[in-house]
């Protein structure tokens, strides 16, 4: 094996998901860069790999900038370095981005050892469109930021994938109900584990279920893309409604009848009223 840095995906639940190549790298690595050495050592133990003689370097969100160079120096000194996150694929809502950027700048040998990724596994299980998707990471825990984040992606024409915690799921589903309405969603949790579950429904339906059945484990929340809307030629009808009554009433009638964006209809009404 070449000396350098290996980005090693680890199981997200089932130890049987470790790849043969990942086992080889972890066995031969002199250095294990990880978020938490206790979790890393437990993983090695479960995989029947000895931790004896290995150097463990702690690298997480708060120290990656300072620690990344140390990891690179160990690789340049002639070591095989395996970087693992607590679970799943490194860099995917986990540290590692700054390390990779430095490796590129310093021409350090770097490769990936693919494996489990909760976002991809959840997409496979959900039954939602998989031809186009957008992974947006963890949903903020503050109410305002949560609403802003979900609203920002509302009109993206792809399946949306978010990470969420079990204790915040109901708040997020409540917000999602206001933003996504009756759009299909899915909650995937405990993926690859004994109590794996992937439940689909509207935000309101999912909220009702999880209020009665409090969830445990890590959550992946998915939202179906918006349905394609037929182009509606409402201009003539809007003009008639403007002649009948006020601008506000005309906009309200057309918006409710065709399910259109209120601001767009209002702008069209103003232009008609001003003779444009």
Coordinates of C-alpha atoms in Angstrom, one line a residue:
X1 CA 0.0 0.0 0.0
X2 CA 1.1 3.5 -0.7
X3 CA 1.9 5.9 2.1
X4 CA -0.6 8.7 2.3
X5 CA -4.1 9.5 3.5
X6 CA -7.1 7.2 3.1
X7 CA -10.6 8.5 3.6
X8 CA -12.3 5.4 5.0
X9 CA -16.0 5.0 5.2
X10 CA -17.1 3.0 8.3
X11 CA -20.5 1.2 9.0
X12 CA -23.4 3.3 10.1
X13 CA -24.8 0.5 12.1
X14 CA -24.3 -3.0 10.8
X15 CA -20.6 -4.1 11.1
X16 CA -21.1 -6.4 8.1
X17 CA -21.1 -3.3 5.8
X18 CA -17.3 -2.7 6.2
X19 CA -15.6 -3.3 2.9
X20 CA -12.6 -5.6 2.4
X21 CA -10.5 -2.7 1.2
X22 CA -11.4 -0.7 4.4
X23 CA -10.4 -3.6 6.5
X24 CA -7.0 -3.8 4.7
X25 CA -6.4 0.0 5.2
X26 CA -7.4 0.0 8.9
X27 CA -5.1 -3.0 9.6
X28 CA -2.1 -1.5 7.8
X29 CA -2.6 2.1 9.0
X30 CA 0.0 3.3 11.4
X31 CA -2.1 6.4 12.1
X32 CA -5.8 6.7 12.7
X33 CA -7.2 10.2 12.4
X34 CA -10.7 10.3 13.9
X35 CA -13.3 12.4 15.6
X36 CA -13.2 10.4 18.9
X37 CA -10.5 7.9 19.7
X38 CA -12.8 5.9 22.0
X39 CA -15.3 5.3 19.1
X40 CA -12.4 4.6 16.7
X41 CA -10.9 2.0 19.1
X42 CA -14.3 0.4 19.6
X43 CA -14.7 0.1 15.9
X44 CA -11.3 -1.5 15.5
X45 CA -12.1 -3.9 18.3
X46 CA -15.4 -4.9 16.7
X47 CA -13.5 -5.5 13.4
X48 CA -10.9 -7.7 15.3
X49 CA -8.2 -5.2 14.5
X50 CA -5.6 -4.4 17.2
X51 CA -5.1 -0.8 18.3
X52 CA -1.7 -1.6 19.7
X53 CA 1.1 0.5 18.2
X54 CA -1.3 2.8 16.2
X55 CA -1.2 6.5 16.7
X56 CA -4.6 8.1 17.2
X57 CA -5.0 11.8 16.1
X58 CA -8.2 13.5 17.2
X59 CA -9.6 15.8 14.4
X60 CA -13.0 17.3 14.7
X61 CA -14.9 20.4 13.7
X62 CA -13.3 22.6 16.3
X63 CA -9.6 21.7 15.8
X64 CA -9.4 20.5 12.1
X65 CA -7.6 23.6 10.9
X66 CA -4.7 23.1 13.4
X67 CA -4.7 19.3 13.3
X68 CA -4.9 18.7 9.5
X69 CA -1.3 19.7 9.0
X70 CA -0.2 17.3 11.7
X71 CA -2.1 14.5 9.9
X72 CA -0.4 15.5 6.6
X73 CA 3.1 15.6 8.3
X74 CA 2.6 12.0 9.5
X75 CA 1.7 10.9 6.0
X76 CA 4.7 12.7 4.5
X77 CA 6.9 11.0 7.1
X78 CA 6.1 7.7 5.5
X79 CA 2.9 6.5 7.2
X80 CA -0.3 5.1 6.0
X81 CA -3.0 7.4 7.6
X82 CA -6.7 6.3 7.8
X83 CA -9.2 9.0 8.4
X84 CA -12.5 7.9 9.8
X85 CA -15.5 9.8 11.1
X86 CA -17.7 8.4 13.9
X87 CA -19.8 6.6 11.3
X88 CA -20.4 6.7 7.6
X89 CA -18.5 8.5 4.9
X90 CA -16.0 11.2 6.0
X91 CA -16.7 14.8 5.0
X92 CA -20.5 14.2 4.5
X93 CA -21.7 16.4 7.4
X94 CA -18.5 15.4 9.1
X95 CA -15.0 17.0 9.3
X96 CA -12.3 16.4 6.7
X97 CA -12.9 19.2 4.1
X98 CA -10.0 21.3 5.3
X99 CA -7.7 18.2 5.4
X100 CA -8.5 17.4 1.8
X101 CA -7.9 21.0 0.7
X102 CA -4.5 21.0 2.3
X103 CA -3.7 17.6 0.8
X104 CA -4.4 19.1 -2.7
X105 CA -2.3 22.1 -2.1
X106 CA 0.7 20.1 -0.8
X107 CA 0.3 17.3 -3.4
X108 CA -0.1 14.6 -0.7
X109 CA -1.3 11.2 -1.8
X110 CA -5.0 11.0 -1.0
X111 CA -7.7 8.4 -1.9
X112 CA -11.1 7.4 -0.8
X113 CA -12.3 4.0 0.4
X114 CA -16.0 4.1 -0.3
X115 CA -18.8 2.6 1.9
X116 CA -21.9 3.5 3.9
X117 CA -23.5 6.9 3.7
X118 CA -26.8 7.5 5.5
X119 CA -28.1 10.1 3.0
X120 CA -27.7 7.7 0.0
X121 CA -29.1 4.7 1.9
X122 CA -32.2 6.7 3.0
X123 CA -32.7 7.9 -0.6
X124 CA -32.7 4.3 -1.8
X125 CA -35.2 3.3 0.9
X126 CA -37.6 6.2 0.6
X127 CA -39.2 5.5 -2.8
X128 CA -38.9 9.2 -3.6
X129 CA -37.4 10.3 -7.0
X130 CA -33.6 9.5 -7.0
X131 CA -32.6 10.9 -10.4
X132 CA -31.9 14.3 -8.9
X133 CA -31.3 15.0 -5.3
X134 CA -29.9 17.7 -3.0
X135 CA -28.2 16.9 0.3
X136 CA -28.5 19.9 2.6
X137 CA -26.9 18.5 5.8
X138 CA -28.2 19.1 9.3
X139 CA -31.3 21.3 9.9
X140 CA -30.6 24.2 12.2
X141 CA -32.1 23.9 15.7
X142 CA -33.3 27.5 16.1
X143 CA -36.9 28.1 14.9
X144 CA -36.2 31.0 12.6
X145 CA -33.1 29.4 11.0
X146 CA -35.0 26.1 10.6
X147 CA -37.8 27.9 8.7
X148 CA -35.4 29.9 6.6
X149 CA -33.5 26.8 5.6
X150 CA -36.5 24.7 4.6
X151 CA -38.0 27.7 2.7
X152 CA -34.7 28.2 0.8
X153 CA -34.9 24.8 -0.7
X154 CA -38.7 24.7 -1.3
X155 CA -38.6 25.2 -5.0
X156 CA -35.6 23.1 -5.8
X157 CA -36.6 20.5 -8.5
X158 CA -35.0 17.6 -6.7
X159 CA -35.5 15.3 -3.8
X160 CA -34.2 17.1 -0.7
X161 CA -32.2 15.2 1.9
X162 CA -31.6 16.5 5.5
X163 CA -30.1 15.1 8.7
X164 CA -32.1 15.7 11.9
X165 CA -32.0 14.5 15.5
X166 CA -34.8 12.5 17.0
X167 CA -35.6 15.1 19.7
X168 CA -36.1 17.9 17.1
X169 CA -38.0 15.9 14.5
X170 CA -41.6 17.0 15.6
X171 CA -40.6 20.7 15.5
X172 CA -39.1 20.2 12.0
X173 CA -42.2 18.3 10.7
X174 CA -44.4 21.1 12.1
X175 CA -42.4 23.7 10.2
X176 CA -42.2 21.5 7.1
X177 CA -46.0 21.1 7.0
X178 CA -46.3 24.9 6.7
X179 CA -43.7 25.1 3.9
X180 CA -44.2 21.9 1.9
X181 CA -47.9 21.4 2.5
X182 CA -49.0 17.9 1.3
X183 CA -45.8 17.1 -0.6
X184 CA -44.6 13.6 0.1
X185 CA -41.9 13.1 2.6
X186 CA -40.0 10.3 4.3
X187 CA -38.3 9.7 7.6
X188 CA -35.6 7.1 7.6
X189 CA -33.9 6.0 10.9
X190 CA -31.8 3.3 12.4
X191 CA -30.6 2.4 8.9
X192 CA -28.9 -1.0 8.7
X193 CA -29.8 -1.7 12.4
X194 CA -32.3 -4.0 14.0
X195 CA -35.1 -1.5 14.1
X196 CA -34.6 0.1 10.7
X197 CA -37.6 2.1 9.6
X198 CA -38.5 4.2 6.6
X199 CA -41.9 5.8 6.8
X200 CA -43.5 8.0 4.1
X201 CA -46.3 10.5 4.2
X202 CA -47.1 14.2 4.4
X203 CA -45.4 16.2 7.1
X204 CA -48.7 16.3 9.1
X205 CA -49.1 12.5 8.8
X206 CA -45.5 11.9 9.9
X207 CA -45.9 14.3 12.8
X208 CA -49.0 12.6 14.0
X209 CA -47.3 9.2 13.9
X210 CA -44.1 10.3 15.6
X211 CA -46.0 12.2 18.3
X212 CA -47.6 8.8 19.2
X213 CA -44.4 6.9 18.6
X214 CA -41.4 9.0 19.8
X215 CA -38.5 8.2 17.5
X216 CA -35.0 7.1 18.5
X217 CA -31.7 7.1 16.7
X218 CA -30.4 9.3 13.9
X219 CA -32.8 10.6 11.4
X220 CA -32.7 11.3 7.7
X221 CA -35.6 13.5 6.5
X222 CA -36.4 13.5 2.8
X223 CA -38.8 15.7 0.8
X224 CA -40.1 15.0 -2.7
X225 CA -39.5 17.5 -5.4
X226 CA -42.4 20.0 -6.2
X227 CA -44.9 18.8 -8.7
X228 CA -44.6 20.3 -12.2
X229 CA -47.3 23.0 -12.6
X230 CA -49.1 23.5 -15.8
X231 CA -48.7 27.0 -17.2
X232 CA -51.9 28.8 -16.6
X233 CA -53.0 31.7 -18.8
X234 CA -55.0 33.7 -16.3
X235 CA -54.4 37.2 -17.6
X236 CA -57.8 37.6 -19.4
X237 CA -59.7 36.3 -16.4
X238 CA -57.7 38.5 -14.1
X239 CA -58.5 41.6 -16.2
X240 CA -62.3 40.7 -16.0
X241 CA -62.0 40.4 -12.2
X242 CA -60.2 43.7 -12.0
X243 CA -63.2 45.4 -13.8
X244 CA -65.6 43.7 -11.3
X245 CA -64.0 44.7 -8.1
X246 CA -60.8 45.7 -6.2
X247 CA -57.3 44.7 -7.0
X248 CA -57.0 42.8 -3.7
X249 CA -60.2 40.8 -4.4
X250 CA -59.2 40.0 -8.0
X251 CA -55.8 38.7 -6.9
X252 CA -57.3 36.6 -4.1
X253 CA -59.8 34.9 -6.5
X254 CA -57.2 34.1 -9.2
X255 CA -54.6 32.9 -6.6
X256 CA -57.1 30.6 -4.9
X257 CA -58.6 29.2 -8.1
X258 CA -55.4 28.2 -9.7
X259 CA -53.1 27.8 -6.7
X260 CA -50.7 30.4 -7.9
X261 CA -48.0 32.5 -6.2
X262 CA -49.8 35.5 -4.7
X263 CA -46.9 37.9 -5.3
X264 CA -46.7 37.0 -9.0
X265 CA -50.5 37.4 -9.5
X266 CA -50.4 40.8 -7.6
X267 CA -47.6 42.0 -9.9
X268 CA -49.5 40.9 -13.0
X269 CA -52.6 42.7 -11.7
X270 CA -50.6 46.0 -11.1
X271 CA -49.4 45.8 -14.7
X272 CA -52.9 45.3 -16.1
X273 CA -54.2 48.1 -13.9
X274 CA -51.6 50.4 -15.2
X275 CA -52.3 49.5 -18.8
X276 CA -49.1 47.6 -19.5

